[in-house]
PDB file of C-alpha atoms in Angstrom:
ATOM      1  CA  UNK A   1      18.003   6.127  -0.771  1.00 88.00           C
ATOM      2  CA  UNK A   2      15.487   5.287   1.677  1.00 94.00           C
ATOM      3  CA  UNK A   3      13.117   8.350   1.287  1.00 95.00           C
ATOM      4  CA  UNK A   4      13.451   8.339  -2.594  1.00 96.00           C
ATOM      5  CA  UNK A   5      11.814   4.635  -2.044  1.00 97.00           C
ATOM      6  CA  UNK A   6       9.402   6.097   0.311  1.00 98.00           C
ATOM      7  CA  UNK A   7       8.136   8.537  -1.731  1.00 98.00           C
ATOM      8  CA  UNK A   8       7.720   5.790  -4.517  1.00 97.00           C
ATOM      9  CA  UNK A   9       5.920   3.321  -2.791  1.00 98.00           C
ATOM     10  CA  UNK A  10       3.658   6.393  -1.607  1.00 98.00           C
ATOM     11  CA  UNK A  11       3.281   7.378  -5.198  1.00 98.00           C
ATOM     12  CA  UNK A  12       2.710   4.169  -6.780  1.00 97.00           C
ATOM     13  CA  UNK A  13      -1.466   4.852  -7.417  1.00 96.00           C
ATOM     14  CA  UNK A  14      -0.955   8.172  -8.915  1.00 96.00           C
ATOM     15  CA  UNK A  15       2.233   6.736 -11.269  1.00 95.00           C
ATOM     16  CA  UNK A  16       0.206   3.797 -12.193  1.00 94.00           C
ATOM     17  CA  UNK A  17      -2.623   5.958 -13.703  1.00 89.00           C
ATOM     18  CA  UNK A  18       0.052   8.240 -15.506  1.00 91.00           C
ATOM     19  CA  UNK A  19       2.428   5.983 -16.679  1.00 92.00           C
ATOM     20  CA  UNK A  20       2.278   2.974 -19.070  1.00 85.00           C
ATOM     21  CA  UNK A  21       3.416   0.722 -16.073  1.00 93.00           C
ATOM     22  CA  UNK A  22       2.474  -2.342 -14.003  1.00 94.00           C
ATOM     23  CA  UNK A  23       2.259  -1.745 -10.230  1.00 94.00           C
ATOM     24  CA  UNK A  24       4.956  -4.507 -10.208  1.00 96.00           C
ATOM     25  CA  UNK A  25       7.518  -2.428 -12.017  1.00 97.00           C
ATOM     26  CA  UNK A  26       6.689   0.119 -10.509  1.00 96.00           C
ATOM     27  CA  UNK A  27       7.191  -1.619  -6.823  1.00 97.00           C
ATOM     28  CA  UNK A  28      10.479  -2.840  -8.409  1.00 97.00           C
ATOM     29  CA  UNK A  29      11.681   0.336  -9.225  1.00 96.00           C
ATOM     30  CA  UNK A  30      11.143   1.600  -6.008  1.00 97.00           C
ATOM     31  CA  UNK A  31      13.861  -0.346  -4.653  1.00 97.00           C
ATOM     32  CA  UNK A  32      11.711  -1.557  -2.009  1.00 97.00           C
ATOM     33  CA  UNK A  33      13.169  -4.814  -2.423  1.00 95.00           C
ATOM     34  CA  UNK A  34      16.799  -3.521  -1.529  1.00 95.00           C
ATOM     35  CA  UNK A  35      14.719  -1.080   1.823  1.00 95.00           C
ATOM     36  CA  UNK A  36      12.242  -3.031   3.304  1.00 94.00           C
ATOM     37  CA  UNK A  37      13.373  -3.988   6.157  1.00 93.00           C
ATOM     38  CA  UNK A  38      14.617  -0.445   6.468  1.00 94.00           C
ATOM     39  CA  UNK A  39      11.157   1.086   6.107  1.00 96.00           C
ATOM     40  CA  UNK A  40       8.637   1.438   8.966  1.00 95.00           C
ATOM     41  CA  UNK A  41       4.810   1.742   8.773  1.00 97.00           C
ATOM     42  CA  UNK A  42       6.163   4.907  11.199  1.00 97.00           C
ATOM     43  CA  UNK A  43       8.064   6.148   8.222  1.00 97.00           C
ATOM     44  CA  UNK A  44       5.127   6.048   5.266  1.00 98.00           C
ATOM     45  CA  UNK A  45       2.762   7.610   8.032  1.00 98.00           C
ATOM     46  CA  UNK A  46       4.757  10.712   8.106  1.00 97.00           C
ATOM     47  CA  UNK A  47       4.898  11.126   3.888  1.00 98.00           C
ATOM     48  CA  UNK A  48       1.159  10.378   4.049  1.00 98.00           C
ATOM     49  CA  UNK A  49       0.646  12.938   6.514  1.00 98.00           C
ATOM     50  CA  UNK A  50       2.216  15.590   4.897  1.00 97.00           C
ATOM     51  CA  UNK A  51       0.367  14.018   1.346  1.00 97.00           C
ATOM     52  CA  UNK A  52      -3.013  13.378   2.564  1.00 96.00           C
ATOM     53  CA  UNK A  53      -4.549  13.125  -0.973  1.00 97.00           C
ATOM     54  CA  UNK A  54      -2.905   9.875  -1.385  1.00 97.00           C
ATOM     55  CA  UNK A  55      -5.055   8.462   1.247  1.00 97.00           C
ATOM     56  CA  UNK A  56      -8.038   8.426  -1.619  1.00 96.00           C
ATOM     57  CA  UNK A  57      -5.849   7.336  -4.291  1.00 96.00           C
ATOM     58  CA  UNK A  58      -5.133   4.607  -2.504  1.00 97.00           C
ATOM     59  CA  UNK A  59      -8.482   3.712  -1.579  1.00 95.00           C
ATOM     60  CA  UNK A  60      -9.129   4.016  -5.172  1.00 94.00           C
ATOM     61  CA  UNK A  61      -6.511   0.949  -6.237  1.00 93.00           C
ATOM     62  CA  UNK A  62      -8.063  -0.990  -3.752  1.00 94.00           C
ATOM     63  CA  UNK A  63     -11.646  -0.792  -4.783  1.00 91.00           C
ATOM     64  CA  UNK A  64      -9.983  -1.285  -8.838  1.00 89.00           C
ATOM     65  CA  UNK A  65      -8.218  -4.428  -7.602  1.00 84.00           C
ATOM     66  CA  UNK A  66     -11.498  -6.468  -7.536  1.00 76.00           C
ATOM     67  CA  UNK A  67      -8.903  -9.842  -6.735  1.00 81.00           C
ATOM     68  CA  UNK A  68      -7.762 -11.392  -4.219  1.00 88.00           C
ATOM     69  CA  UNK A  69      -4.728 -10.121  -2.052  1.00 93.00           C
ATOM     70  CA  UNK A  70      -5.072  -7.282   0.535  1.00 96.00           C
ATOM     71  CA  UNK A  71      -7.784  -4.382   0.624  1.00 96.00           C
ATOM     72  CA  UNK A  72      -7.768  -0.953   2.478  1.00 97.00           C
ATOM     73  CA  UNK A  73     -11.493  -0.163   3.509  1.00 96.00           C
ATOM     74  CA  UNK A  74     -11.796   3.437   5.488  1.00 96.00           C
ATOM     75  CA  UNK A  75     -15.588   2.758   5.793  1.00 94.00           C
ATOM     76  CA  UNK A  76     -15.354  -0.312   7.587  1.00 93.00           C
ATOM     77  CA  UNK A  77     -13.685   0.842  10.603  1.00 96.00           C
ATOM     78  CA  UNK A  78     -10.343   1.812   8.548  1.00 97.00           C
ATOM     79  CA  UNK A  79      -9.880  -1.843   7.916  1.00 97.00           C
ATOM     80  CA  UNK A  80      -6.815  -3.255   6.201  1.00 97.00           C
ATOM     81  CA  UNK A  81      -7.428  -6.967   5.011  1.00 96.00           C
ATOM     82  CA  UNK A  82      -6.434 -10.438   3.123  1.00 96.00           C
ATOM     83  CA  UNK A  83      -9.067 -11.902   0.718  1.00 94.00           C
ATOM     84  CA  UNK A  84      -7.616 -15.789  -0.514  1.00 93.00           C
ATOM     85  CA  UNK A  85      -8.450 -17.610  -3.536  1.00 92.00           C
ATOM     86  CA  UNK A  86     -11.696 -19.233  -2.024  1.00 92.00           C
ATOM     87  CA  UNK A  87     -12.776 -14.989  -1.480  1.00 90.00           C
ATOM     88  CA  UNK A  88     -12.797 -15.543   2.503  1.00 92.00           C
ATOM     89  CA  UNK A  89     -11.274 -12.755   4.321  1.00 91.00           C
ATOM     90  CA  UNK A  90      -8.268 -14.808   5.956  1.00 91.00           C
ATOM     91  CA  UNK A  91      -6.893 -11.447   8.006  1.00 93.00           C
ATOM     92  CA  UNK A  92      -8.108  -7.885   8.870  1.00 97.00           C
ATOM     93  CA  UNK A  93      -7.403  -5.449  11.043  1.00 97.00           C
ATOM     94  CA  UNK A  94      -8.860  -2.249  12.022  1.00 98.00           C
ATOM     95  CA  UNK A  95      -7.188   0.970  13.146  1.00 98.00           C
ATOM     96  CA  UNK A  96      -7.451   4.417  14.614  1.00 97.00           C
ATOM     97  CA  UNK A  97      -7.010   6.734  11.325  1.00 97.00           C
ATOM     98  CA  UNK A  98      -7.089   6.647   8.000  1.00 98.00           C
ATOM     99  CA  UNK A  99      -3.316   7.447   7.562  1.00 98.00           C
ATOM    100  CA  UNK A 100      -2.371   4.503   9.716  1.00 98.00           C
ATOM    101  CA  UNK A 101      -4.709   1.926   7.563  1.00 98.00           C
ATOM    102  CA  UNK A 102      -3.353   3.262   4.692  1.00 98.00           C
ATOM    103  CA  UNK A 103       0.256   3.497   5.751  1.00 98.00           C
ATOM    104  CA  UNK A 104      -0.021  -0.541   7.090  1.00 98.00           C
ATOM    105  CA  UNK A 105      -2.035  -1.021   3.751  1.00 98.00           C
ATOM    106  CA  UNK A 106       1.213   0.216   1.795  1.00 98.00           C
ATOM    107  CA  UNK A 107       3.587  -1.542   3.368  1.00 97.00           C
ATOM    108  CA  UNK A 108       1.751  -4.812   2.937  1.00 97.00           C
ATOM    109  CA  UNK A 109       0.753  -4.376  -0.882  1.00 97.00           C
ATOM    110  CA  UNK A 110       4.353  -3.260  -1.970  1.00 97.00           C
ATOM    111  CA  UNK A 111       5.614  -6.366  -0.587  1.00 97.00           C
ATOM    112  CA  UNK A 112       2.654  -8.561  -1.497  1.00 95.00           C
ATOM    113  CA  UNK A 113       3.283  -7.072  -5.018  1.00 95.00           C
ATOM    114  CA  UNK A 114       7.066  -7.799  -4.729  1.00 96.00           C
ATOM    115  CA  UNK A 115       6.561 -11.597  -2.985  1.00 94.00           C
ATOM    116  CA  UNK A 116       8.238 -10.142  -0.095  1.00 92.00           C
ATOM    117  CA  UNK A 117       5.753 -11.012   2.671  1.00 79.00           C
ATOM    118  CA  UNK A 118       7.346 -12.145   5.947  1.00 63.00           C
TER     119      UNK A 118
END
């Protein structure tokens, strides 16, 4: 079910620090795979609304990451970017809120984790 994969991918920073899993199997057993194109920004905006305290757990994995791939930065304008291989910042964009960083940040990690990127 979509929301069940919603709540998953919303989830994924707390479950990763409470279970013995990789954020990969944990993406995969979302289902996001199967929902993506399903699944709206829109849609992870409203869970994180009504979850704010994911918002920091989320900032949280992307300060940990210390790699390259995407990073959610609330301090720089609520920025959501792409650092390559060569540690240039190849994409960012900035945005109103928090939520909607973090809810465009989500969206593009899951499927960054997953190799789903369109």
């Amino acid at each position: 079910m979509i929301q069940d994969c919603i709540v998953k991918i919303c989830n994924l920073p707390i479950d990763f620090k409470d279970k013995n899993k990789s954020p990969y199997d944990l993406a995969k057993e979302s289902k996001f795979e199967i929902y993506q194109d399903s699944i709206s920004v829109s849609e992870i905006r409203r869970y994180l609304i009504e979850n704010k305290p994911l918002l920091n757990q989320w900032q949280i994995l992307s300060w940990n990451k210390r790699t390259t791939g995407y990073y959610l930065s609330y301090e720089d304008n609520n920025a959501v970017g792409f650092i390559n291989e060569k540690h240039q910042t190849t994409f960012k964009q900035e945005f109103d809120t928090s939520i909607d960083a973090c809810s465009e940040f989500i969206y593009r990690e899951i499927s960054s984790i997953l190799g789903l990127e369109k």
